[in-house]
mmCIF file of C-alpha atoms in Angstrom:
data_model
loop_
_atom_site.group_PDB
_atom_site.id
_atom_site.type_symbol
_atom_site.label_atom_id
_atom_site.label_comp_id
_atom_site.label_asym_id
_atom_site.label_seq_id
_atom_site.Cartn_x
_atom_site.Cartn_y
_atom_site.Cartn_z
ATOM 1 C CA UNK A 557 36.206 -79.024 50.273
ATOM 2 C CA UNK A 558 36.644 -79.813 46.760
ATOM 3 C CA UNK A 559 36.095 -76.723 44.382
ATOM 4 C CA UNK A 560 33.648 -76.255 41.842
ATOM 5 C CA UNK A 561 34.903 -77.515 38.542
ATOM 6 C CA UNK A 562 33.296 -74.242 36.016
ATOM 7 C CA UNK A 563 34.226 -76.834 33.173
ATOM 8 C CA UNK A 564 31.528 -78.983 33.864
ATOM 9 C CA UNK A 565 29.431 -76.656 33.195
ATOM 10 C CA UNK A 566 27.446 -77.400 29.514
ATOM 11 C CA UNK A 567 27.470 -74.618 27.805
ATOM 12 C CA UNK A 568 25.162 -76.208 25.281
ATOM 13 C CA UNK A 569 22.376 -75.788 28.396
ATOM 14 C CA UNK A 570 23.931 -72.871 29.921
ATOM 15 C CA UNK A 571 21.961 -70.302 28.482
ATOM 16 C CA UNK A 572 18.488 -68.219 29.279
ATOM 17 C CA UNK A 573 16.567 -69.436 26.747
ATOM 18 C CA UNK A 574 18.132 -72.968 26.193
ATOM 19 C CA UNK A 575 17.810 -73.819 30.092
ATOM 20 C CA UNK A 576 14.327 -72.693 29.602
ATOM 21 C CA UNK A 577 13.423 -74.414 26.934
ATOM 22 C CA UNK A 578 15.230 -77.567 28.617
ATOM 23 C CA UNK A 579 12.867 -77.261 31.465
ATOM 24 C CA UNK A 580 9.633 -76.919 29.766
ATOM 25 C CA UNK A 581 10.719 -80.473 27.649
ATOM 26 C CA UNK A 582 11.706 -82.169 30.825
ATOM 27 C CA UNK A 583 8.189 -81.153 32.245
ATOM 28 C CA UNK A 584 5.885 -82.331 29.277
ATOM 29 C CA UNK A 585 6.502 -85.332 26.956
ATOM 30 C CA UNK A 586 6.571 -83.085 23.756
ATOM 31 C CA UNK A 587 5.854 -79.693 22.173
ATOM 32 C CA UNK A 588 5.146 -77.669 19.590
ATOM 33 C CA UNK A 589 7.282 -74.443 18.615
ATOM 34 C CA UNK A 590 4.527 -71.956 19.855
ATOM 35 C CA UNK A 591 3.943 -73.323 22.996
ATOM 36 C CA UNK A 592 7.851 -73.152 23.785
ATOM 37 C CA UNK A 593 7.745 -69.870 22.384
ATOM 38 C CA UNK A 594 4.780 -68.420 24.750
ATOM 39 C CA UNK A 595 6.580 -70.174 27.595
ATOM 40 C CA UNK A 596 10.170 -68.964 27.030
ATOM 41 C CA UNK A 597 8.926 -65.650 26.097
ATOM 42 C CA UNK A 598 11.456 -65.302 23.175
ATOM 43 C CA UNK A 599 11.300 -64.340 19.782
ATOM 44 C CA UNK A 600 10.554 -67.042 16.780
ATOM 45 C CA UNK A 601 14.274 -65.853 14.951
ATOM 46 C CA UNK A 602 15.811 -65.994 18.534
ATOM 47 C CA UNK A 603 13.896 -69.598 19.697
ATOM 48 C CA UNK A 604 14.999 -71.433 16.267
ATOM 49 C CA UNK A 605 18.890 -70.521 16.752
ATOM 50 C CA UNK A 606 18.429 -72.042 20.345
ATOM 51 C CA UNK A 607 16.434 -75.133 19.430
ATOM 52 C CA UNK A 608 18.841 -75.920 16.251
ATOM 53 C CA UNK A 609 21.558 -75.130 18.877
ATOM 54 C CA UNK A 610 19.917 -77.872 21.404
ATOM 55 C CA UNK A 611 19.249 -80.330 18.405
ATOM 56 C CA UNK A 612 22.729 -80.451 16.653
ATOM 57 C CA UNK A 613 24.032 -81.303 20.485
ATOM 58 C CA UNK A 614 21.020 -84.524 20.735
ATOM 59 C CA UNK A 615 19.483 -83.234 23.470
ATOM 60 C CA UNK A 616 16.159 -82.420 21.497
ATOM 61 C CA UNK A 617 14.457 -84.124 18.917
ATOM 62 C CA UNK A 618 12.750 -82.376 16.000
ATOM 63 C CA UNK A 619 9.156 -83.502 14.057
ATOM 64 C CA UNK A 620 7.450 -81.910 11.893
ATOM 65 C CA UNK A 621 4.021 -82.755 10.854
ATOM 66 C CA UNK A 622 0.737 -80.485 9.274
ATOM 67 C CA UNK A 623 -2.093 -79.918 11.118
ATOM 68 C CA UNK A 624 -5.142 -78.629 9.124
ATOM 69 C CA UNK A 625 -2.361 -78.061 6.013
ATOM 70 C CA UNK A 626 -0.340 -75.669 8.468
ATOM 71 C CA UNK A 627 3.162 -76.939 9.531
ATOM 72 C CA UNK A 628 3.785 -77.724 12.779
ATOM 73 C CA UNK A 629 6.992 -78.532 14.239
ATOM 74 C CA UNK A 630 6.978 -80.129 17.852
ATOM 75 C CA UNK A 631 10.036 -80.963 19.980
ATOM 76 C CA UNK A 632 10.829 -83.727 22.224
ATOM 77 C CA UNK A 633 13.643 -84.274 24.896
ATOM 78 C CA UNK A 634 15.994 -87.181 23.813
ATOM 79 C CA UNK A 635 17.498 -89.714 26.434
ATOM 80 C CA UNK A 636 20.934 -87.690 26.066
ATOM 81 C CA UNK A 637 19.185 -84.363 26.693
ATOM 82 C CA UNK A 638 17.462 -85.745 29.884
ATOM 83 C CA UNK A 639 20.422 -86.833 31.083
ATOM 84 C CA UNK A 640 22.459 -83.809 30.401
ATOM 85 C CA UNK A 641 19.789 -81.362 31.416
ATOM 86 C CA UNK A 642 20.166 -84.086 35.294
ATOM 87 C CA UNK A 643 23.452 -82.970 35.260
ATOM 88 C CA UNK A 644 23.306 -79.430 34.941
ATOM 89 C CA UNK A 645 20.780 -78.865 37.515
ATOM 90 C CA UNK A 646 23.299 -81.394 39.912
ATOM 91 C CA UNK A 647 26.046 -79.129 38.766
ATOM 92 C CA UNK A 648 24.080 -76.092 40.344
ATOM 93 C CA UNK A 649 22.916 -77.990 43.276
ATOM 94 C CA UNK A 650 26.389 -78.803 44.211
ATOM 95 C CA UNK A 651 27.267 -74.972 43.923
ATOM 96 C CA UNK A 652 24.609 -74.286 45.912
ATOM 97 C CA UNK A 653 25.330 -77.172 49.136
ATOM 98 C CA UNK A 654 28.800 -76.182 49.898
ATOM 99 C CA UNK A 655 27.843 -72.764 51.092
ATOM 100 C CA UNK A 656 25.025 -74.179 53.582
ATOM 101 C CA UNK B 1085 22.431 -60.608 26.466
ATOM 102 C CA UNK B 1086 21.012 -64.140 26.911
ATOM 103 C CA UNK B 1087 23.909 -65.578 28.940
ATOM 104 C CA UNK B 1088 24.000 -62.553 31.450
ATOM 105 C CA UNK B 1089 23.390 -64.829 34.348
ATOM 106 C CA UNK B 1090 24.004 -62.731 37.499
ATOM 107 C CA UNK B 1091 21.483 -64.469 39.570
ATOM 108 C CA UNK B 1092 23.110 -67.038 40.855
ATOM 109 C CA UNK B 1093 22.778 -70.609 41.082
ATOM 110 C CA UNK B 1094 20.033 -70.265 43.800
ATOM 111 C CA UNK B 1095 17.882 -67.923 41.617
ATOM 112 C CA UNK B 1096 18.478 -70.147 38.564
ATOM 113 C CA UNK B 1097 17.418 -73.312 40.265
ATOM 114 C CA UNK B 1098 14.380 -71.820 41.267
ATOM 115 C CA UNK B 1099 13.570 -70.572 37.914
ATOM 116 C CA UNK B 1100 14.135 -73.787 36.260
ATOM 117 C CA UNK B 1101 11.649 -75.558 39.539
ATOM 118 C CA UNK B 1102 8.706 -72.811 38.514
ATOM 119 C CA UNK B 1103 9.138 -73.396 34.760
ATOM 120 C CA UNK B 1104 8.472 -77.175 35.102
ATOM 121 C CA UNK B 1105 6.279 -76.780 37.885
ATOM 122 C CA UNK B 1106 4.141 -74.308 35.090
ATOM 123 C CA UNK B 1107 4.372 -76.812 32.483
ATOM 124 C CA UNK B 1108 3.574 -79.738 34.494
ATOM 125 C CA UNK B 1109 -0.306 -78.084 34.600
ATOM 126 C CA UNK B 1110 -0.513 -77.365 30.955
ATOM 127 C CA UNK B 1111 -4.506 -77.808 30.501
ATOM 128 C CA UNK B 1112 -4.318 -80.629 27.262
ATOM 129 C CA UNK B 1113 -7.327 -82.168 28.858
ATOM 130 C CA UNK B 1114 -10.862 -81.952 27.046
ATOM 131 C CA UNK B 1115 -14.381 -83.009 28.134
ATOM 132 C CA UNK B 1116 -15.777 -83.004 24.815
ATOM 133 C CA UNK B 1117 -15.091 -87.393 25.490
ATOM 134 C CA UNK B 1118 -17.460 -86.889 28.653
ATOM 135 C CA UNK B 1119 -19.654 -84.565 26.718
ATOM 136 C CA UNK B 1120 -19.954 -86.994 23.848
ATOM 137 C CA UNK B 1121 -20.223 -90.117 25.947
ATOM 138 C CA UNK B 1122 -22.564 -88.463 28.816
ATOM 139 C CA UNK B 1123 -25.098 -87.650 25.758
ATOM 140 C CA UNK B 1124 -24.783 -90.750 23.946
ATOM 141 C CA UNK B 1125 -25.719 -93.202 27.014
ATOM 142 C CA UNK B 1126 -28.340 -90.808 28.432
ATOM 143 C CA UNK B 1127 -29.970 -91.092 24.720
ATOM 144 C CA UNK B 1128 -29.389 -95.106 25.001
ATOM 145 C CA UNK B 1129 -30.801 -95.232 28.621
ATOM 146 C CA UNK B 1130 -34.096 -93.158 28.240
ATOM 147 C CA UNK B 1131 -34.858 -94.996 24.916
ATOM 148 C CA UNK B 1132 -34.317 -98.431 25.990
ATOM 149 C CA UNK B 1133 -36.750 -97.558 29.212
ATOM 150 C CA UNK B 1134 -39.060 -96.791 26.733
ATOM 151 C CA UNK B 1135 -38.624 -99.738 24.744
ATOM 152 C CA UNK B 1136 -39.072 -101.040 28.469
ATOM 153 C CA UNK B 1137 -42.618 -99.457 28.485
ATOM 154 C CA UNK B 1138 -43.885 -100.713 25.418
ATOM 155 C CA UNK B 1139 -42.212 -103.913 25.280
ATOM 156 C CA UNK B 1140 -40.296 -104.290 22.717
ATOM 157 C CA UNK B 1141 -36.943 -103.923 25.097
ATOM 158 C CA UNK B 1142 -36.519 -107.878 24.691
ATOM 159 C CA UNK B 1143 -35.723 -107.304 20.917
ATOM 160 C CA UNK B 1144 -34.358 -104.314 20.180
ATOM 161 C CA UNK B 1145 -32.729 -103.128 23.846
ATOM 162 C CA UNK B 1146 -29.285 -105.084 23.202
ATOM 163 C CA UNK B 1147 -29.395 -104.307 19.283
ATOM 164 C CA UNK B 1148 -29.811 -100.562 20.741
ATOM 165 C CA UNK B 1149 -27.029 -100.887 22.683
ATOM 166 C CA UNK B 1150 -24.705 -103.461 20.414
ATOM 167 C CA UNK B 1151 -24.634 -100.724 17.929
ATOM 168 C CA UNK B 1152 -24.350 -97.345 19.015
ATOM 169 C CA UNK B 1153 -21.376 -98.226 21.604
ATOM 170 C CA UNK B 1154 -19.070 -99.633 18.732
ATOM 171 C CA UNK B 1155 -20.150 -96.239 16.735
ATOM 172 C CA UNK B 1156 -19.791 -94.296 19.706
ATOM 173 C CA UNK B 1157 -16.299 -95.882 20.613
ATOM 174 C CA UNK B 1158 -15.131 -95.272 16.810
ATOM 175 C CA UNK B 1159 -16.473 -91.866 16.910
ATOM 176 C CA UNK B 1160 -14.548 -90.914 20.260
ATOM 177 C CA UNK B 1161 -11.016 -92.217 18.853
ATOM 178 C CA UNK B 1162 -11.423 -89.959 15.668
ATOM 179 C CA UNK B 1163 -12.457 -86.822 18.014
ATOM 180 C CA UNK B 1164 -9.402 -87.962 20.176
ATOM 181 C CA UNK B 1165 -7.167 -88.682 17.591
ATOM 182 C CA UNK B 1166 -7.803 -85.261 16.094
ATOM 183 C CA UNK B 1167 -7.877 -83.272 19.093
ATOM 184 C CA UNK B 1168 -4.307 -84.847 19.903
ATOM 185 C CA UNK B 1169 -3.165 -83.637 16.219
ATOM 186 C CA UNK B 1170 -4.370 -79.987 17.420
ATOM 187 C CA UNK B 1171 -2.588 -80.130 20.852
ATOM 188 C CA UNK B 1172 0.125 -77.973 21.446
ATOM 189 C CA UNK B 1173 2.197 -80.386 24.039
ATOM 190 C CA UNK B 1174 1.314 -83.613 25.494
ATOM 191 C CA UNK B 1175 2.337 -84.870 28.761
ATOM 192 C CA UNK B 1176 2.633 -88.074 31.026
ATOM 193 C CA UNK B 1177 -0.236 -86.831 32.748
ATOM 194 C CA UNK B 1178 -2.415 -86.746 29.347
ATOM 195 C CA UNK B 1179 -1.018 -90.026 28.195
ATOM 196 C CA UNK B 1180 -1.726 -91.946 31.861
ATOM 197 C CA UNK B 1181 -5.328 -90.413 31.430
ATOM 198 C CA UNK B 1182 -5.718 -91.414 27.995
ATOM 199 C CA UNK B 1183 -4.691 -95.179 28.973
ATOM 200 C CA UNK B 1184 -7.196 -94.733 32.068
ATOM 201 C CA UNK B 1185 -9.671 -94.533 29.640
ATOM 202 C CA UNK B 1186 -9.134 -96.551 27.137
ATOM 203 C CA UNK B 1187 -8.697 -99.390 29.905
ATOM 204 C CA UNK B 1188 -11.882 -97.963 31.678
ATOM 205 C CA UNK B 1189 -13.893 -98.482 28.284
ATOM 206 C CA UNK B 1190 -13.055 -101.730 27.337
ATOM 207 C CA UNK B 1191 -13.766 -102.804 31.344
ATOM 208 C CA UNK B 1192 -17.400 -101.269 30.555
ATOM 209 C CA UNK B 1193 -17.956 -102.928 27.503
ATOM 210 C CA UNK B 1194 -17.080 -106.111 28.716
ATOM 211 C CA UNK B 1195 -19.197 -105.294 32.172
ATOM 212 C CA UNK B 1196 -22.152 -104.173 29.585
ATOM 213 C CA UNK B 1197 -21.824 -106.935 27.428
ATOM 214 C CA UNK B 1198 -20.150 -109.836 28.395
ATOM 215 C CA UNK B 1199 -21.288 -109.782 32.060
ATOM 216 C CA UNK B 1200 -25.051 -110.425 31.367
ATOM 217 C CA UNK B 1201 -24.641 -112.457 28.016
ATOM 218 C CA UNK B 1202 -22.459 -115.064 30.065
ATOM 219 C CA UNK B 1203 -25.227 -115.499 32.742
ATOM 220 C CA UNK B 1204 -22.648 -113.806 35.452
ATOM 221 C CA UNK B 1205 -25.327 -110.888 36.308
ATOM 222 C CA UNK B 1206 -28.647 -109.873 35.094
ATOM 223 C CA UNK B 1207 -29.144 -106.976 32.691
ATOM 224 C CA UNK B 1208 -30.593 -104.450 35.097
ATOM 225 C CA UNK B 1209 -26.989 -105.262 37.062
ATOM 226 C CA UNK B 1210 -25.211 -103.182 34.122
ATOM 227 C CA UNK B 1211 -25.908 -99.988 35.392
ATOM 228 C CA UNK B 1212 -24.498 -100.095 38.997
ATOM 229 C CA UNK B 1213 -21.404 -102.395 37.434
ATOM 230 C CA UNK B 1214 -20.877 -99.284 35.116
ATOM 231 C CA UNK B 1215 -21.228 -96.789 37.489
ATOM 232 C CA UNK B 1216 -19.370 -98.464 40.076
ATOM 233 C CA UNK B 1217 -16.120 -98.643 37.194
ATOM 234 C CA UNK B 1218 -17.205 -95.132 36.283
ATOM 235 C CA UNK B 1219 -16.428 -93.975 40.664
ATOM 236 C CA UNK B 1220 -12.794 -95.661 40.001
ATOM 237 C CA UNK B 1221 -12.403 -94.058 36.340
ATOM 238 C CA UNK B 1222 -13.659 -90.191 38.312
ATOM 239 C CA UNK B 1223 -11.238 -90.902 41.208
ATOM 240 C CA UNK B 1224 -7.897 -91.674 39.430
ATOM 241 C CA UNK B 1225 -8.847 -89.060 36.455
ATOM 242 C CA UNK B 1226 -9.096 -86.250 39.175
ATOM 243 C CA UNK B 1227 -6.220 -87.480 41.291
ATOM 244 C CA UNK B 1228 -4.211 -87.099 38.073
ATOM 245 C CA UNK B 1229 -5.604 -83.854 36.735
ATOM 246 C CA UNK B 1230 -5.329 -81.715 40.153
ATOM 247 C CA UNK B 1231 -8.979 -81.491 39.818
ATOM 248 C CA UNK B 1232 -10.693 -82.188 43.692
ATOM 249 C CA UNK B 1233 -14.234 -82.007 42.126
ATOM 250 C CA UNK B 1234 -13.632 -84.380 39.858
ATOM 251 C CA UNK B 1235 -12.593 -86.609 42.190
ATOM 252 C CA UNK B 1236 -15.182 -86.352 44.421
ATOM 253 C CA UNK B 1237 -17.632 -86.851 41.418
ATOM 254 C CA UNK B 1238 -16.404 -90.587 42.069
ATOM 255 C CA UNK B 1239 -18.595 -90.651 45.626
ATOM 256 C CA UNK B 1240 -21.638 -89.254 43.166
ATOM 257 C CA UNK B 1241 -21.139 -92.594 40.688
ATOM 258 C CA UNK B 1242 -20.599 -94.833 44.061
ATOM 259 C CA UNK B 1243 -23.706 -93.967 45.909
ATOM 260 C CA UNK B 1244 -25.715 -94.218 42.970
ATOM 261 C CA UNK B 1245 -24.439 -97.716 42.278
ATOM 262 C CA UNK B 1246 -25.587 -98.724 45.608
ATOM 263 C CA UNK B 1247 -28.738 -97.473 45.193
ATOM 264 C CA UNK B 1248 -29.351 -99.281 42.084
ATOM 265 C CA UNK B 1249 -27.160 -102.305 43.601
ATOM 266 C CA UNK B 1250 -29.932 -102.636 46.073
ATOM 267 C CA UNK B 1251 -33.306 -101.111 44.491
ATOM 268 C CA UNK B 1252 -33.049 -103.318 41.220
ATOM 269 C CA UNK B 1253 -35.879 -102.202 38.172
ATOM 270 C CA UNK B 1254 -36.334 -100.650 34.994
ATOM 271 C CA UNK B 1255 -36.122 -97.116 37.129
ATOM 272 C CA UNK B 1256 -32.425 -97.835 37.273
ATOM 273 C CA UNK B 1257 -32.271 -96.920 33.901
ATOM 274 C CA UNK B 1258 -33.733 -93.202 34.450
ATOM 275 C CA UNK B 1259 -31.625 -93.213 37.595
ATOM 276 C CA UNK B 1260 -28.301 -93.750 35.594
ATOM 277 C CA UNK B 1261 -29.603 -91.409 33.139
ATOM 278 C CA UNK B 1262 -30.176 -88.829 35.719
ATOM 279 C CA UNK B 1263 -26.375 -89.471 36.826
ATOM 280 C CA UNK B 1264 -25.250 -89.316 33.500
ATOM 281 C CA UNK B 1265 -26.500 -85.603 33.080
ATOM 282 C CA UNK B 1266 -25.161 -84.744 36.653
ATOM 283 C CA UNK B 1267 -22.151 -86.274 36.704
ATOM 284 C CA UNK B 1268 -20.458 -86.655 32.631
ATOM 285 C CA UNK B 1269 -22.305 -84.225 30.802
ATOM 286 C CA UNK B 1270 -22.018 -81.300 33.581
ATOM 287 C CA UNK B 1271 -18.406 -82.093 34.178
ATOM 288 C CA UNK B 1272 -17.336 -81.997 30.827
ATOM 289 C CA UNK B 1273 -19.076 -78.928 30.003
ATOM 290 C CA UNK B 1274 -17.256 -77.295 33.156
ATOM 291 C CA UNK B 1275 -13.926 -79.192 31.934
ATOM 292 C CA UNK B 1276 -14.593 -77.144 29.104
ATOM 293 C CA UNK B 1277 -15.163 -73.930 30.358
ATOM 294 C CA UNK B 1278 -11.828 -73.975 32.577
ATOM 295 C CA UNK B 1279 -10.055 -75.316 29.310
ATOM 296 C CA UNK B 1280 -10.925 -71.970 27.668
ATOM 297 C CA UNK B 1281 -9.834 -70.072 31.036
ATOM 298 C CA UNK B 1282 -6.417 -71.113 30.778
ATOM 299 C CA UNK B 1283 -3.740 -68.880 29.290
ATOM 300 C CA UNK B 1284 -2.162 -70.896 27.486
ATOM 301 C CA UNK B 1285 -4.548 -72.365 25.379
ATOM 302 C CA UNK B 1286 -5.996 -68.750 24.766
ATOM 303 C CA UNK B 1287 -4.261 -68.281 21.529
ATOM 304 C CA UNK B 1288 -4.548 -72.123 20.455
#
């Protein structure tokens, strides 16, 4: 049985908040800061470091746009993030098989 | 702290499945459009029956009609287009409905219009056309939104159309009325009311 290489792990992903937030954009099409925020239960300070994080890797696009003259920001998952985000889950899927 | 992951791969996976699954039923839908629509062709209906009454249907019925569903149509992308500014996410789901509709309205303008204009059907044919595109609109809408009773609304819209497929008059009119109340306006209000029910549009 071939072993699991821990190097394919992305680290980029590989964190609470980050998978989280991952899964939520995979789900819808796009959303807006406080709707990740309610979901990932995080704080605003902690949720921007992980969504810059997410967006200098490519794996989340960034828009911001006003809404009755309040600034909203809404995120999107790109085409790299989607297929990085595939990977990770197959990564702990094939963790996961071996043992069964 | 936020990459002690002691879990496991098992527990992980499943937390990632629940979050999507969650997300996946965001509430972004709104019946203010069946609210607004429901009240708008009611208002059309009983007044042309009227104009029915007292005769002057021949002139003014399809000026009625030729007006306020061009206004109404304008009126329901700005509502849209600025409930979709207010939205917190949007999803596949909301973007398949959206095109459902949009495709369902121009089928019903060109079933309203076109079909008796061109000699294909008489006039008092629109309704149980309408309703019978308005059965396919309720199915797919609540097939897409989770929603059962929504779904089965489309049997409501069907039988009615074969009543007024096969008991032709100016009663159709009050009969399609009747369905609009029952079956659009009710909804919508109820769409509504669930809306307001879920969590996460609490604090929108």
């Amino acid at each position: 049985m071939k072993e699991f290489d821990y190097q394919q792990i992305d680290d980029v992903i590989h964190s609470r908040i980050r998978t989280a937030v991952m899964a939520v954009l995979v789900a819808v099409e796009e959303a807006d800061f406080i709707f990740l925020k309610e979901k990932v239960n995080a704080t605003d300070g902690n949720l921007s470091v992980h969504l810059k994080k997410l967006e200098d890797a490519g794996y989340v696009s960034v828009k911001k746009i006003f809404v009755n003259r309040k600034p909203v920001t809404r995120y999107r998952i790109t085409a790299k993030g989607f297929k990085a985000f595939e990977k990770y889950i197959e990564n702990l899927e094939s963790i996961i098989k071996p043992k069964k | 702290m936020e990459n002690n992951r002691n879990n496991g791969p098992e527990f992980e996976l499943a937390v990632i499945r629940k979050i999507m699954e969650d997300s996946r039923h965001t509430v972004e839908y709104n019946g203010i459009h069946f609210i607004f629509w429901g009240v708008l062709v009611t208002f059309c209906l009983i007044t042309n029956y009227f104009m029915i009454l007292d005769g002057s249907a021949d002139k003014y019925s399809g000026m009625l009609w030729a007006i306020l569903m061009p206004l109404g149509a304008v009126a329901d992308f700005v509502i849209g287009w600025k409930l979709g500014e207010k939205n917190k996410v949007s999803t596949f789901a909301g973007r398949l409905l959206g095109s459902l509709w949009l495709a369902s309205g121009i089928a019903m303008f060109m079933f309203g219009f076109l079909g008796p204009i061109s000699g294909a059907y008489k006039p008092v044919f629109i309704s149980p056309v309408i309703s019978t595109a308005l059965g396919i609109s309720y199915f797919a809408s609540g097939s897409i939104q989770q929603l059962p009773w929504l779904r089965n609304l489309a049997f409501g819209w069907w039988a009615g159309a074969a009543l007024m497929f096969f008991w032709p008059g100016k009663q159709t009119l009050l009969v399609f009325a009747v369905m609009m109340l029952f079956l659009q306006v009710i909804p919508g209000f109820i769409i509504n009311r669930n809306r307001r029910k879920s969590p996460e549009l609490k604090q929108a």
